[in-house]
Amino acid sequence: MTQPATDKISRRRVDVLTSLAVVFFLIAVVFAGAPMLNARPSTLAGLLLLIGLAGVAFLGLFVLRAGVEPHAEPEPAAEKFITALGEPAAVAGPDGRIVTANAAWREAVGASPRLPKGGTSATSLFAALTAARKGETARAAIKAGGAEHQALVAPLAPKRFLIRLTGAGAATLALPAAALEVINAVATAGPPPPQVLDAFAAASPFGAALLEGEDPFAAGIVEANPALKAVAGGGEVGQLFGELIEPASRADAAERLAAGAAANAGAPLEVRLAHDPARIAHLYLTKTEGRWVAYLVDVSEQKQIELQLSQSQKMQAIGQLAGGVAHDFNNLLTAVFMQLDVLAARHPVGDPSFEGLNEIRQISTRAADLVRKLLAFSRKQTVQREILDLGELISESEVLLRRVLYEDVKLATEYGRNLPQVRVDRGQLETAVMNLAVNARDAVRAHGGGTVKIRTARLTQEQARELGYPLAQGDQALIEVSDDGPGIPTDVMEKIFEPFFTTKPVGEGTGLGLATVYGIVKQSDGWISVDSRPGEGAAFRIFLPVHHQEAVIQAAPQPIAPKRPAARDLSGAGRILFVEDEDAVRGVAAKLLRARGYEVIEAASGEEALELAESHAGEIDLMISDVVMPGMQGPDLLKQARQYLGAAPVMFISGYAESEFSDLLEGETNVSFLPKPIDIKTLAERVKLELQKAA
């Protein structure tokens, strides 16, 4: 083993020659600058020459230093392995430097510290090294010492390649099987398992842990960053990682991981956390040599937002469907009610058919009430807002609420100080409070009775946000209906405002109570929230914007006088323009009005009605029109036909209006509204009242 000593002598000789070259180069530079130093450079040219010489000296030293081949330190394990081979062999780095070589290699190729650089050898070696980087074994031609050698280039370890001479001038002995196994094991070995979390994972805001074991869910935690405890509620060293995940979710995640649906594609495993199953996290796993690096990212808020968006879109779609169905259904019910009026005239009390007709009317009335709830949910009810005092509104409703609640249910009320005014539809808000009170009554009665409490208050913006209205702006009026019943189960909470969802037995509820409340509150520009825990009762809170009196613009007088006595004599005289696109409604209504003494001009569309209004300009005493029609809408018809109607009153009838009725008819006077479904008695009473008012 004299070769290492020879290598040292060779390196020492190279160092001495390099040192002499540097010394002679510096002497040459000094002699070149000596004349200028003796002349004491006072001119710009002399000064520039000295600067140039200094630059040349610096560059020369840099080039000389770069030209010196740094000798790679031999690797003991690789050196022993190469020495054991009987054929010429060497271990080289990716840049062509020889790391170590055996005696047979130096005898065949020489003692050069690098693989051949030029000619066909360089091209062949470059291609072979490229293939070796990909884990393949390739052949190359090496020309050295005046002879050409055939070589095999194979990957040995990261950034290390084994080169064996197999051609002329070299032994062609095949490697033993054991040696091949060692080479392949070294070549295919991955990076060593991590010992600690890297700096990024340790300081990350999401949970990270280093795990020891083949199964990540049964692996122990070797190290965890501080964020893991905040996310998962645990993460002590030695704790099983699977204990941080809810059992059912853990089993599902393990099954998906085994099926290969996870980390390779970068897809996370969605899991629920053991300390709080309501919280959802994304789990990312990376495996290296029996150890796992796990990242746990809490996505509960993101999932909640996605759920709320999905719920909102679903309810909006159902609302649009419900609104469209309700509009058509109201037209059909109107025709049914009017035909019942015709039949009732032919079959009075005492007639065998009277009882059957009366039952049909009751069923139709229930259907009409169901449609009204659908319209409330879909926010397509026609709104007639008025300014109301919150305390007075609830106080007036309290009398009716006490009749609705049973003896085993106590009603408690709490009125706050400085209660504000709100601008809402009285009937809608009373319906919302009634539905909430009835729901609370049923909840407490199912568990032997209890208390239903209604509380009103004026809240600041901060108080409203604390109580469940996150987007509150300015002061809010609060109506809270609470009970001390069993509360709402967690799995039901997400569905309570969906239409037709109910926990009551079949036949005891339509599932539209809370859906109606939701629609009414939203149409009133308000917000509704629920606070409930199993066994602790439930509290529904309605938030409404406070109406400031100084911002009120004096509105036109309400067209409907609710306290006006109904007309007993339903006959009358006058010319009525009746506009309705539904033939069944228009035909029977016109027939019944004519039977009561009125002259009726029928129009099936807004365009036809405008032509009739123009041809009968000044001769029409009352126009009755549907609001929503194909083509020209009712409000548009009024604006264009007003010049032909003069001061004649106008009465709109509709199954629903797309927006607030007062907005549709802004600037118009002497206009009233009658919601469908309607019967002939109600229609005839209103027609006579409107004509009397205009007389």
XYZ file of C-alpha atoms in Angstrom:
695
model
C 0.000 0.000 0.000
C 2.456 2.635 -1.241
C 0.054 4.364 -3.523
C -1.265 6.974 -1.077
C 2.333 8.096 -0.391
C 2.870 8.421 -4.127
C -0.281 10.539 -4.377
C 1.039 12.859 -1.643
C 4.372 13.299 -3.486
C 2.527 14.039 -6.709
C 0.318 16.613 -5.030
C 3.363 18.222 -3.346
C 5.183 18.454 -6.714
C 2.211 20.103 -8.310
C 1.964 22.593 -5.442
C 5.683 23.601 -5.748
C 5.423 24.213 -9.495
C 2.296 26.273 -9.009
C 3.969 28.340 -6.306
C 7.003 29.026 -8.553
C 4.670 30.102 -11.369
C 2.902 32.561 -9.077
C 6.234 34.027 -7.818
C 7.649 34.543 -11.323
C 4.379 36.113 -12.479
C 4.452 38.637 -9.637
C 8.138 39.489 -10.362
C 7.215 40.175 -13.998
C 4.415 42.494 -12.952
C 6.721 44.405 -10.560
C 9.420 44.844 -13.236
C 6.769 46.088 -15.686
C 5.613 48.709 -13.230
C 9.062 49.697 -11.898
C 9.683 52.479 -14.491
C 6.399 54.085 -13.620
C 7.071 53.879 -9.893
C 10.520 55.505 -10.350
C 8.990 58.280 -12.480
C 6.409 58.922 -9.712
C 3.348 58.929 -11.935
C 1.917 62.370 -12.064
C 0.032 62.010 -15.291
C -3.336 60.350 -15.803
C -1.794 57.878 -18.275
C 0.779 56.724 -15.728
C -1.850 56.262 -13.078
C -4.068 54.260 -15.427
C -1.119 52.047 -16.367
C -0.469 51.179 -12.717
C -4.155 50.393 -12.186
C -4.118 48.195 -15.267
C -1.061 46.295 -14.038
C -2.730 45.706 -10.694
C -5.804 44.341 -12.473
C -3.654 42.063 -14.632
C -1.898 40.775 -11.515
C -5.239 40.003 -9.834
C -6.666 38.229 -12.875
C -3.466 36.274 -13.377
C -3.510 34.987 -9.830
C -7.204 34.091 -10.184
C -6.561 32.135 -13.389
C -3.569 30.337 -11.897
C -5.612 29.402 -8.834
C -8.532 28.211 -10.942
C -6.194 26.131 -13.044
C -5.033 24.119 -10.082
C -7.094 20.937 -9.916
C -8.491 20.545 -6.428
C -7.959 17.025 -5.355
C -11.043 15.244 -4.178
C -10.662 13.602 -0.824
C -10.843 9.827 -1.113
C -13.779 8.030 0.496
C -12.531 5.095 2.664
C -15.520 2.826 1.917
C -15.330 3.438 -1.814
C -11.524 2.975 -1.788
C -11.790 -0.426 -0.116
C -14.528 -1.471 -2.529
C -12.494 -0.420 -5.616
C -9.309 -2.066 -4.347
C -11.169 -5.375 -4.015
C -11.982 -5.384 -7.711
C -9.512 -7.185 -9.959
C -10.250 -5.101 -13.066
C -9.354 -1.428 -13.666
C -12.013 0.580 -11.830
C -12.500 4.085 -10.493
C -15.159 6.141 -8.734
C -15.804 9.547 -10.326
C -17.943 12.537 -9.494
C -20.490 14.142 -11.875
C -17.845 16.713 -13.006
C -15.393 13.996 -14.110
C -12.982 14.204 -11.176
C -11.586 10.894 -9.951
C -12.547 10.302 -6.325
C -10.572 7.082 -6.006
C -9.094 4.445 -8.320
C -7.389 1.074 -7.921
C -3.881 0.200 -9.054
C -5.118 -1.522 -12.204
C -6.834 1.694 -13.304
C -3.726 3.828 -12.788
C -1.645 1.301 -14.678
C -4.035 1.266 -17.641
C -5.153 4.910 -17.776
C -2.575 6.844 -15.811
C -2.578 8.987 -12.704
C -4.642 11.857 -14.129
C -7.012 13.327 -11.504
C -9.786 13.660 -14.105
C -11.415 11.601 -16.789
C -10.332 12.508 -20.353
C -11.682 15.948 -21.361
C -11.348 16.165 -25.112
C -12.086 14.297 -28.305
C -14.539 11.473 -28.752
C -13.851 10.295 -25.211
C -15.464 13.407 -23.729
C -18.612 13.016 -25.868
C -18.933 9.340 -25.068
C -18.376 9.891 -21.353
C -20.886 12.731 -21.212
C -23.606 10.522 -22.700
C -22.732 7.656 -20.341
C -22.739 9.884 -17.251
C -26.099 11.336 -18.291
C -27.564 7.827 -18.510
C -26.020 6.924 -15.142
C -27.700 9.918 -13.503
C -31.007 8.327 -14.536
C -30.041 5.062 -12.827
C -28.960 3.234 -15.999
C -25.689 1.476 -16.892
C -24.032 2.737 -20.087
C -20.884 2.091 -22.173
C -18.234 4.683 -23.028
C -14.909 4.807 -24.902
C -11.925 6.218 -22.965
C -8.677 7.097 -24.760
C -5.675 7.354 -22.485
C -1.984 6.481 -22.706
C -2.254 6.166 -26.491
C -4.795 3.351 -26.228
C -8.603 3.222 -26.352
C -10.446 1.444 -23.562
C -14.072 0.323 -23.357
C -15.706 1.224 -20.068
C -18.978 0.535 -18.243
C -20.432 3.524 -16.323
C -22.958 2.713 -13.580
C -24.553 4.727 -10.740
C -22.967 3.950 -7.410
C -24.340 6.510 -4.942
C -25.664 10.079 -5.043
C -23.185 12.039 -7.204
C -20.880 9.032 -7.517
C -20.378 6.778 -10.565
C -18.461 3.483 -10.924
C -16.320 3.219 -14.098
C -14.859 -0.205 -15.050
C -12.622 -0.915 -18.027
C -13.762 -3.945 -20.028
C -12.048 -3.534 -23.421
C -8.560 -4.042 -24.816
C -5.805 -3.878 -22.289
C -8.099 -4.592 -19.400
C -9.473 -7.660 -17.776
C -13.007 -8.608 -18.715
C -13.845 -10.304 -15.468
C -17.502 -10.065 -14.503
C -18.355 -8.752 -11.078
C -19.379 -11.295 -8.470
C -23.097 -11.444 -7.645
C -22.431 -10.134 -4.132
C -20.580 -7.121 -5.538
C -23.432 -6.429 -7.942
C -25.904 -6.500 -5.050
C -23.794 -4.010 -3.118
C -23.519 -1.698 -6.140
C -27.247 -1.879 -6.848
C -28.133 -1.294 -3.184
C -25.869 1.758 -3.014
C -27.109 3.071 -6.365
C -30.813 2.765 -5.543
C -30.639 3.890 -1.935
C -32.735 6.937 -1.201
C -31.830 9.730 1.144
C -31.408 8.772 4.777
C -34.452 9.070 7.016
C -34.926 12.509 8.551
C -33.750 12.853 12.111
C -35.521 16.148 12.944
C -38.134 18.426 11.393
C -36.677 20.963 9.014
C -36.755 24.647 9.913
C -39.755 25.346 7.690
C -41.940 22.650 9.274
C -40.829 23.536 12.798
C -41.852 27.178 12.403
C -44.955 26.662 10.242
C -48.386 27.901 11.422
C -49.937 24.491 10.687
C -49.294 21.268 12.582
C -46.225 19.208 11.619
C -44.851 16.008 13.148
C -42.079 13.497 12.533
C -43.374 9.936 12.992
C -41.567 6.628 13.551
C -43.221 3.496 12.139
C -44.580 1.860 9.006
C -48.218 2.788 9.650
C -48.563 6.555 10.170
C -51.695 6.162 12.302
C -49.942 3.663 14.607
C -46.604 5.502 14.521
C -45.226 7.360 17.507
C -44.434 11.067 17.415
C -40.688 11.670 17.398
C -40.925 15.460 17.163
C -43.783 17.947 16.706
C -43.930 21.672 16.171
C -45.858 23.932 18.602
C -48.692 24.478 16.109
C -49.700 20.794 16.224
C -50.991 21.118 19.774
C -53.058 24.174 18.835
C -54.539 22.371 15.815
C -55.019 18.835 17.146
C -55.070 19.383 20.900
C -52.052 17.089 21.423
C -48.750 16.020 19.947
C -46.507 14.977 22.823
C -43.358 13.010 21.988
C -44.127 9.290 22.155
C -47.869 9.735 21.628
C -49.432 7.738 18.789
C -50.286 10.061 15.929
C -53.571 8.242 15.286
C -54.863 9.312 18.715
C -55.141 12.865 17.414
C -57.750 11.821 14.824
C -61.355 10.831 15.480
C -61.624 6.980 15.301
C -64.152 6.676 12.454
C -62.330 9.311 10.443
C -58.995 7.609 11.172
C -60.245 4.273 9.841
C -61.549 5.929 6.681
C -58.266 7.794 6.133
C -56.235 4.599 6.643
C -58.378 2.829 4.068
C -57.921 5.609 1.527
C -54.170 5.724 2.193
C -53.905 1.980 1.645
C -55.845 2.345 -1.609
C -53.244 4.837 -2.815
C -55.581 7.831 -3.100
C -53.362 10.173 -1.130
C -49.901 11.625 -0.968
C -48.382 10.528 -4.278
C -50.654 12.899 -6.168
C -50.400 15.558 -3.467
C -54.019 15.047 -2.472
C -54.722 15.462 1.250
C -56.680 13.102 3.471
C -59.652 14.842 5.057
C -59.988 13.910 8.731
C -61.906 14.977 11.823
C -59.930 15.767 14.971
C -60.350 13.672 18.109
C -60.478 16.570 20.584
C -63.303 18.240 18.623
C -65.012 16.091 15.935
C -66.680 19.206 14.519
C -63.276 20.449 13.346
C -61.964 19.247 9.987
C -58.324 19.078 8.908
C -56.370 18.134 5.802
C -53.629 15.575 6.448
C -50.562 15.440 4.184
C -48.184 12.472 4.583
C -44.666 11.918 3.200
C -42.717 8.707 3.871
C -38.910 8.270 3.939
C -37.229 5.062 5.158
C -39.666 4.024 7.863
C -40.373 7.568 9.001
C -43.262 9.826 8.111
C -43.548 13.573 8.026
C -47.166 14.569 8.679
C -48.695 18.000 8.100
C -52.090 18.786 9.632
C -53.899 21.876 8.324
C -57.127 23.021 10.021
C -59.717 23.798 7.308
C -62.806 24.012 9.538
C -63.562 27.646 8.679
C -63.032 27.020 4.990
C -65.407 24.043 5.110
C -67.962 26.112 7.012
C -67.850 28.836 4.367
C -68.205 26.231 1.618
C -71.164 24.704 3.442
C -72.857 28.072 3.913
C -72.334 28.942 0.252
C -73.722 25.585 -0.822
C -76.678 25.994 1.541
C -77.347 29.511 0.258
C -77.232 28.401 -3.372
C -79.486 25.432 -2.658
C -82.055 27.534 -0.828
C -81.951 30.171 -3.563
C -82.629 27.513 -6.198
C -85.480 26.030 -4.143
C -86.832 29.537 -3.582
C -86.909 30.306 -7.296
C -88.689 27.025 -7.945
C -91.137 27.615 -5.096
C -91.864 31.151 -6.282
C -92.616 30.032 -9.821
C -94.819 27.164 -8.658
C -96.626 29.419 -6.177
C -97.408 31.999 -8.867
C -99.086 29.422 -11.118
C -100.752 27.701 -8.179
C -102.268 30.963 -6.967
C -103.811 31.518 -10.383
C -105.353 28.034 -10.271
C -106.630 28.577 -6.725
C -108.186 31.884 -7.745
C -110.078 30.094 -10.518
C -111.143 27.385 -8.020
C -112.429 29.942 -5.500
C -114.406 31.821 -8.127
C -115.946 28.650 -9.543
C -116.892 27.696 -5.983
C -118.687 31.050 -5.716
C -120.621 30.228 -8.884
C -121.574 26.785 -7.572
C -122.422 28.141 -4.113
C -125.008 30.427 -5.711
C -126.635 27.392 -7.305
C -126.355 25.150 -4.236
C -127.169 27.245 -1.136
C -127.376 26.042 2.449
C -129.654 23.018 2.657
C -128.672 21.715 -0.752
C -127.096 18.226 -0.631
C -124.048 19.536 -2.507
C -123.424 22.460 -0.145
C -121.444 20.415 2.400
C -119.119 19.031 -0.302
C -118.546 22.493 -1.781
C -117.768 23.892 1.666
C -115.189 21.130 2.261
C -113.559 21.938 -1.085
C -113.344 25.571 -0.027
C -111.658 24.664 3.257
C -109.116 22.473 1.514
C -108.431 25.220 -1.030
C -107.931 27.703 1.811
C -105.328 25.401 3.385
C -103.611 25.111 0.016
C -103.572 28.908 -0.278
C -101.945 29.153 3.157
C -99.283 26.648 2.071
C -98.578 28.751 -1.019
C -98.218 31.875 1.120
C -95.565 30.089 3.164
C -93.731 29.091 -0.009
C -93.784 32.707 -1.154
C -92.475 33.863 2.213
C -89.604 31.376 2.012
C -88.743 32.359 -1.566
C -88.981 36.063 -0.589
C -91.509 36.778 -3.340
C -94.356 37.973 -1.152
C -95.530 41.444 -1.960
C -94.213 43.653 0.828
C -96.098 46.673 2.130
C -93.794 48.119 4.751
C -94.731 50.526 7.477
C -92.878 52.138 10.356
C -93.649 50.250 13.557
C -92.598 50.547 17.177
C -90.924 47.261 18.102
C -92.305 47.174 21.653
C -95.890 47.847 20.567
C -95.681 45.256 17.800
C -94.633 42.445 20.149
C -97.019 43.614 22.863
C -99.974 43.390 20.477
C -98.845 39.940 19.326
C -98.503 38.737 22.927
C -102.282 38.496 23.370
C -102.622 36.120 20.433
C -99.505 34.172 21.419
C -100.944 33.385 24.874
C -103.947 31.784 23.173
C -101.697 29.649 20.963
C -99.565 28.339 23.847
C -101.030 25.630 26.056
C -101.476 25.678 29.824
C -98.325 23.643 30.432
C -96.220 26.207 28.523
C -95.450 29.510 30.228
C -94.904 32.657 28.130
C -92.414 35.191 29.494
C -91.677 38.540 27.858
C -88.835 40.975 28.408
C -88.910 44.434 26.848
C -85.656 46.300 26.703
C -85.194 50.025 27.149
C -85.203 52.577 24.366
C -86.754 50.159 21.892
C -86.337 51.370 18.297
C -88.665 51.654 15.352
C -88.411 49.267 12.412
C -89.698 49.489 8.858
C -91.280 46.129 8.088
C -94.431 44.446 6.843
C -96.553 44.011 9.984
C -98.263 40.813 8.881
C -95.003 39.191 7.840
C -93.209 39.955 11.085
C -96.158 38.783 13.187
C -96.138 35.523 11.217
C -92.404 35.071 11.831
C -92.734 35.586 15.608
C -95.781 33.298 15.713
C -93.958 30.490 13.893
C -90.951 30.725 16.236
C -93.205 30.702 19.311
C -95.155 27.665 18.061
C -91.914 25.791 17.350
C -90.635 26.606 20.845
C -93.973 25.503 22.329
C -93.802 22.125 20.578
C -90.192 21.637 21.701
C -90.876 22.165 25.407
C -94.187 20.259 25.397
C -92.428 17.189 24.025
C -90.466 17.121 27.291
C -93.245 17.823 29.769
C -93.656 21.576 29.471
C -91.495 24.581 30.096
C -91.105 28.267 29.299
C -91.074 30.201 26.037
C -89.470 33.607 26.345
C -89.697 36.551 23.956
C -87.137 39.299 24.411
C -86.777 42.589 22.554
C -83.828 44.957 22.765
C -81.871 47.634 21.005
C -78.312 46.488 20.228
C -75.180 48.281 19.202
C -73.193 46.982 16.253
C -70.712 45.227 18.563
C -73.478 43.597 20.637
C -75.218 42.333 17.496
C -72.005 40.741 16.246
C -71.425 39.043 19.603
C -74.957 37.578 19.509
C -74.606 36.029 16.043
C -74.871 38.735 13.353
C -71.289 38.900 12.020
C -71.999 41.503 9.317
C -74.041 43.899 11.443
C -73.774 47.559 10.464
C -75.031 50.157 12.911
C -77.671 49.679 15.619
C -79.976 46.663 15.352
C -83.397 45.767 16.723
C -83.486 42.323 18.359
C -86.405 39.905 18.683
C -85.323 36.751 20.514
C -87.584 33.730 20.947
C -86.024 31.149 23.288
C -87.091 28.071 25.210
C -85.728 25.743 27.884
C -86.431 22.586 25.915
C -84.074 19.833 24.771
C -82.191 21.966 22.230
C -81.414 21.193 18.599
C -79.166 18.214 17.723
C -75.931 19.081 15.923
C -76.780 16.989 12.855
C -80.130 18.779 12.484
C -78.822 22.342 12.923
C -77.632 22.651 9.326
C -81.055 21.740 7.893
C -83.570 23.594 10.064
C -84.223 26.395 7.561
C -84.641 24.068 4.586
C -88.191 23.875 3.237
C -90.146 20.706 4.050
C -87.558 19.587 6.624
C -89.184 18.669 9.913
C -88.437 16.429 12.893
C -92.129 16.096 13.745
C -94.069 12.896 13.001
C -95.756 12.520 9.630
C -98.911 14.597 9.458
C -97.946 16.987 12.267
C -95.908 19.540 10.340
C -95.248 20.798 6.825
C -91.603 21.725 7.425
C -92.239 25.265 6.212
C -92.391 27.091 9.562
C -88.715 28.017 9.901
C -88.291 28.273 6.119
C -91.033 30.907 6.156
C -89.338 32.783 9.012
C -86.028 32.706 7.113
C -87.646 34.177 3.985
C -89.513 36.889 5.898
C -86.396 38.024 7.767
C -84.291 38.125 4.604
C -86.975 40.031 2.710
C -87.064 42.527 5.583
C -83.294 43.175 5.166
C -82.637 41.391 8.447
C -80.636 38.449 9.789
C -81.577 35.363 11.777
C -79.248 33.226 13.890
C -79.656 30.176 16.110
C -77.892 29.411 19.380
C -78.560 25.936 20.709
C -76.818 23.152 22.585
C -78.339 19.738 23.263
C -80.097 19.773 26.624
C -79.847 23.562 27.048
C -82.741 24.820 24.916
C -82.610 26.993 21.799
C -82.681 30.708 21.049
C -83.687 32.152 17.664
C -82.595 35.766 17.216
C -84.040 38.080 14.565
C -81.975 41.195 13.829
C -83.636 44.097 11.989
C -82.039 47.402 11.000
C -83.138 50.309 13.203
C -85.244 52.848 11.344
C -84.137 56.431 11.946
C -87.026 58.845 11.774
C -84.922 61.726 10.417
C -84.122 59.704 7.303
C -87.794 59.162 6.416
C -89.067 60.610 3.154
C -92.747 61.397 3.282
C -94.433 58.607 1.369
C -97.700 58.716 -0.518
C -100.792 57.725 1.481
C -101.325 54.000 1.717
C -103.728 52.990 -1.037
C -105.443 50.413 1.145
C -107.442 51.535 4.155
C -107.480 48.404 6.321
C -110.120 49.712 8.738
C -112.619 50.717 6.039
C -115.879 48.751 6.512
C -116.636 46.188 3.841
C -119.366 46.992 1.332
C -122.435 44.841 1.951
C -124.098 45.482 -1.416
C -121.715 43.870 -3.906
C -123.464 45.249 -7.008
C -122.353 48.413 -8.711
C -121.850 50.267 -11.947
C -118.809 51.290 -13.902
C -116.489 50.281 -16.724
C -113.595 48.044 -15.670
C -110.537 47.178 -17.739
C -109.556 43.683 -16.509
C -106.009 42.612 -17.495
C -105.005 38.996 -16.742
C -102.944 36.528 -18.806
C -104.544 33.463 -17.158
C -107.726 32.712 -19.122
C -109.350 30.683 -16.331
C -109.029 33.594 -13.884
C -109.907 36.389 -16.284
C -112.945 34.651 -17.780
C -114.702 33.681 -14.563
C -113.858 36.977 -12.787
C -115.209 39.057 -15.677
C -118.363 36.913 -15.784
C -119.036 37.324 -12.060
C -118.371 41.082 -12.135
C -120.758 41.487 -15.066
C -123.386 39.590 -13.049
C -123.049 42.330 -10.405
C -123.748 45.158 -12.816
C -120.260 46.153 -14.070
C -119.161 46.533 -17.658
C -115.929 44.571 -18.084
C -113.387 44.944 -20.906
C -111.026 41.952 -20.977
C -107.341 42.020 -22.012
C -105.023 38.989 -22.085
C -101.749 40.974 -22.081
C -100.275 44.342 -21.210
C -99.894 45.287 -24.881
C -103.558 44.520 -25.612
C -104.647 46.442 -22.517
C -102.667 49.520 -23.611
C -104.472 49.525 -26.983
C -107.875 49.164 -25.257
C -107.027 51.946 -22.793
C -106.147 54.239 -25.700
C -109.357 53.390 -27.612
C -111.447 53.975 -24.437
C -109.511 56.979 -23.181
C -111.379 58.794 -20.406
C -114.098 56.116 -20.283
C -112.510 53.622 -17.876
C -113.511 53.887 -14.212
C -111.146 51.220 -12.811
C -108.271 49.132 -14.140
C -107.594 45.734 -12.552
C -104.298 44.216 -13.657
C -102.033 41.301 -12.854
C -98.501 42.321 -11.823
C -96.440 39.581 -13.472
C -97.368 38.854 -17.089
C -95.527 37.725 -20.211
C -94.273 40.748 -22.140
C -95.364 44.032 -20.557
C -95.583 43.890 -16.750
C -98.409 45.472 -14.777
C -96.430 48.483 -13.407
C -95.064 49.233 -16.891
C -98.590 49.103 -18.259
C -99.763 51.628 -15.661
C -96.978 54.102 -16.446
C -97.823 54.054 -20.163
C -101.619 53.893 -19.784
C -101.954 56.575 -17.101
C -102.426 59.270 -19.753
C -105.556 57.447 -20.977
C -106.867 56.501 -17.518
C -106.736 59.975 -15.994
C -107.412 59.811 -12.234
C -109.124 56.407 -12.389
C -108.032 54.054 -9.598
C -105.883 51.042 -10.378
C -105.946 47.749 -8.486
C -103.208 45.169 -8.922
C -103.715 41.461 -8.245
C -100.855 38.981 -8.216
C -99.603 35.651 -6.942
C -96.314 37.384 -6.091
C -94.336 40.474 -6.933
C -90.638 40.306 -7.760
C -89.782 43.171 -5.425
C -91.315 45.483 -2.911
C -94.652 46.728 -4.274
C -93.994 50.331 -3.278
C -90.773 50.253 -5.309
C -92.591 49.017 -8.411
C -95.050 51.913 -8.264
C -92.813 54.703 -7.047
C -94.457 58.065 -7.783
C -97.914 56.577 -8.500
C -101.042 57.433 -6.493
C -104.532 55.945 -6.164
C -103.136 52.429 -6.506
C -104.058 49.399 -4.371
C -103.046 45.770 -4.237
C -105.001 42.553 -3.722
C -102.967 39.324 -3.322
C -104.059 36.073 -4.934
C -105.781 33.749 -4.413
C -109.024 35.750 -4.224
C -112.715 34.888 -4.305
C -115.440 36.887 -6.008
C -116.794 38.284 -2.746
C -113.443 39.805 -1.807
C -112.920 41.094 -5.350
C -116.411 42.618 -5.584
C -116.035 44.326 -2.182
C -112.717 45.874 -3.161
C -113.988 46.969 -6.573
C -116.933 48.780 -5.017
C -114.760 50.411 -2.348
C -112.259 51.686 -4.938
C -115.013 53.113 -7.119
C -116.673 54.765 -4.116
C -113.352 56.263 -3.073
C -112.817 57.715 -6.534
C -116.325 59.164 -6.805
